[in-house]
mmCIF file of C-alpha atoms in Angstrom:
data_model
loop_
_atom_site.group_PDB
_atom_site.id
_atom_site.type_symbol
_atom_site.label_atom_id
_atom_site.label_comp_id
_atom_site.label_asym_id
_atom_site.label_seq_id
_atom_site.Cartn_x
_atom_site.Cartn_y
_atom_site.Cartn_z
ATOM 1 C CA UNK E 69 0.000 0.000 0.000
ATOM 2 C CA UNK E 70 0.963 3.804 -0.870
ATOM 3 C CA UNK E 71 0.831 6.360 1.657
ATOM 4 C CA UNK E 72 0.843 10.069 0.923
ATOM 5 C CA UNK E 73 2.190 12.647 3.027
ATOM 6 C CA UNK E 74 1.114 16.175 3.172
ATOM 7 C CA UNK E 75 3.097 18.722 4.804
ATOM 8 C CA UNK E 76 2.686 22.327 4.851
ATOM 9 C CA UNK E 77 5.816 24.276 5.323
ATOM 10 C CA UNK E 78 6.638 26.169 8.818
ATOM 11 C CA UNK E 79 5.983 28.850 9.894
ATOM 12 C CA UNK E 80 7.411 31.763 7.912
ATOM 13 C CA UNK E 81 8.403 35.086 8.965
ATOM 14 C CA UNK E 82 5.648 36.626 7.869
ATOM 15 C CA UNK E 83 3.018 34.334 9.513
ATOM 16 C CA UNK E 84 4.760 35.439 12.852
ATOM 17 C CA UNK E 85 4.118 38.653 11.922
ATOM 18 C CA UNK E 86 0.235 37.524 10.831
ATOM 19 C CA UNK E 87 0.775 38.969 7.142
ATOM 20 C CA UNK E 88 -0.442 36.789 4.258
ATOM 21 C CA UNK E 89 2.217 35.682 2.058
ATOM 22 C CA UNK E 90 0.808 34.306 -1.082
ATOM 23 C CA UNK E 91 3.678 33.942 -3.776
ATOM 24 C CA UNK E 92 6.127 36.082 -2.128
ATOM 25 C CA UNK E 93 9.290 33.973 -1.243
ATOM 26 C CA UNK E 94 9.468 34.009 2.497
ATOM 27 C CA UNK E 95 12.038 32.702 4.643
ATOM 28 C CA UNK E 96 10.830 30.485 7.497
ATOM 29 C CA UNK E 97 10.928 31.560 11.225
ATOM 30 C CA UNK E 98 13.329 29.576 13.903
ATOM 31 C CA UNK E 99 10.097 28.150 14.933
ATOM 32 C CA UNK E 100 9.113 27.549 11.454
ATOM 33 C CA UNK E 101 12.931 25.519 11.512
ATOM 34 C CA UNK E 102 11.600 23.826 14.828
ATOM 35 C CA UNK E 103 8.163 22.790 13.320
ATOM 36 C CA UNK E 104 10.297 21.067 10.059
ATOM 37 C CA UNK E 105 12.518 19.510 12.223
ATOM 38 C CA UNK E 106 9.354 17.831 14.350
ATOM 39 C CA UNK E 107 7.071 16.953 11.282
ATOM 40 C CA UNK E 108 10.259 14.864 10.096
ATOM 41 C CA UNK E 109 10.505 12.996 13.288
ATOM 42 C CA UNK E 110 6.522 12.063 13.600
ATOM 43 C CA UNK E 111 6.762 11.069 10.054
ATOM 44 C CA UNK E 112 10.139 8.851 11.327
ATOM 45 C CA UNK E 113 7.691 7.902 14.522
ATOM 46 C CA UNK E 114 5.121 6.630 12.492
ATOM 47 C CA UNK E 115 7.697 4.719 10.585
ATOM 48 C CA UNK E 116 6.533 6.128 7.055
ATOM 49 C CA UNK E 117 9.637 6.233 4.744
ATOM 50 C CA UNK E 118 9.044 8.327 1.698
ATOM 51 C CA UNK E 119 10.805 7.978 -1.757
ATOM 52 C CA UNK E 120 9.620 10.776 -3.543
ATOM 53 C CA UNK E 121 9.126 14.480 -2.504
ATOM 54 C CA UNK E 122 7.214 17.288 -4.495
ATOM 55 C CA UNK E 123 7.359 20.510 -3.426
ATOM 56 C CA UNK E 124 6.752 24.661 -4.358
ATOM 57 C CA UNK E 125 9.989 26.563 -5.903
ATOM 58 C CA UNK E 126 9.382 28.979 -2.078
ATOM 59 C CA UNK E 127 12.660 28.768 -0.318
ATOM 60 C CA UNK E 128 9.806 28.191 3.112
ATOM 61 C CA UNK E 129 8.979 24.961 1.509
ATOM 62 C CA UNK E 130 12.126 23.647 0.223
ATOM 63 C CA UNK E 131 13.762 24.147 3.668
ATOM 64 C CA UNK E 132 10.875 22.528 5.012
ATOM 65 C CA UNK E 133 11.254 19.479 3.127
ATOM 66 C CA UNK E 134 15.416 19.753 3.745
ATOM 67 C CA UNK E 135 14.619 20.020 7.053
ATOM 68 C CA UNK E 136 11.868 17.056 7.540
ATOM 69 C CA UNK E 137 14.409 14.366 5.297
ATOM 70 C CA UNK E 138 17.164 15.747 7.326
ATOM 71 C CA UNK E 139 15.301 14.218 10.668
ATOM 72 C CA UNK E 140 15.014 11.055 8.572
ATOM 73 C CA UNK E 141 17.856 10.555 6.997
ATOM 74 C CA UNK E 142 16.890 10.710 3.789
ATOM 75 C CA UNK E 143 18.048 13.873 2.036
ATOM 76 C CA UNK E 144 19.297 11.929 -1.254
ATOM 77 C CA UNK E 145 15.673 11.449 -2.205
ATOM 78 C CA UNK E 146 14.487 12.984 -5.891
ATOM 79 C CA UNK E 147 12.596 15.979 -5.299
ATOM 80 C CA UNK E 148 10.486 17.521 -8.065
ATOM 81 C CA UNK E 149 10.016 21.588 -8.073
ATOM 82 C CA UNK E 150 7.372 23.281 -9.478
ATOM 83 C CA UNK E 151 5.351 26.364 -9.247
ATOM 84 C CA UNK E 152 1.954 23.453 -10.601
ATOM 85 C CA UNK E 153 2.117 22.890 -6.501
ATOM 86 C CA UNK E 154 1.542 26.209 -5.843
ATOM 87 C CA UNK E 155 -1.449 26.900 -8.328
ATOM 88 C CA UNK E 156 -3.849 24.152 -6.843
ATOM 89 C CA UNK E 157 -3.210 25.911 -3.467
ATOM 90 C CA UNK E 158 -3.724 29.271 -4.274
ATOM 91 C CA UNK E 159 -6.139 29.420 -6.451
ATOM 92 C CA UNK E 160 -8.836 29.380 -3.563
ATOM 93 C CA UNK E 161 -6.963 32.248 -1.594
ATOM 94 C CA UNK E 162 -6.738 34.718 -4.624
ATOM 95 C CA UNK E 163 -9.109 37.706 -4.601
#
């Protein structure tokens, strides 16, 4: 059996500072860092071992993701980058 993960990225600076930051490429906060670090070591704790990533071109979630296969070991895995992630997401929070 498959199992998909979903995993939004941490908290970024601007969600500290409660600004909405559609497309604009925000860094993450330290406790955006904190939260990647945990989500990789539930995903480890529920032994799921993933061997394909997908993410957004936003430097939040690629250091999410770097940060999540970092807690499991596992930061040789392929990981495809596109901005199609990004359009499913946001077209619901345009307008």
């Amino acid at each position: 059996m498959l199992d998909l993960i979903l995993l939004r990225h941490g908290q970024s600076q601007w969600n500290l500072e409660n600004r909405f930051t559609g497309w604009v490429d925000v860094d993450l906060s330290e406790k955006g860092e904190e939260e990647a670090a945990r989500a990789g070591q539930l995903i480890r704790a529920h032994d799921l071992t993933p061997d394909l990533c997908f993410t957004s071109l936003l430097k939040r979630a690629i250091k999410t993701l770097n940060i999540a296969l970092e807690e499991l070991d596992r930061l040789w895995l392929p990981v495809e980058k596109s901005w199609r992630s990004m359009n499913a997401i946001m077209v619901g929070c345009k307008g």
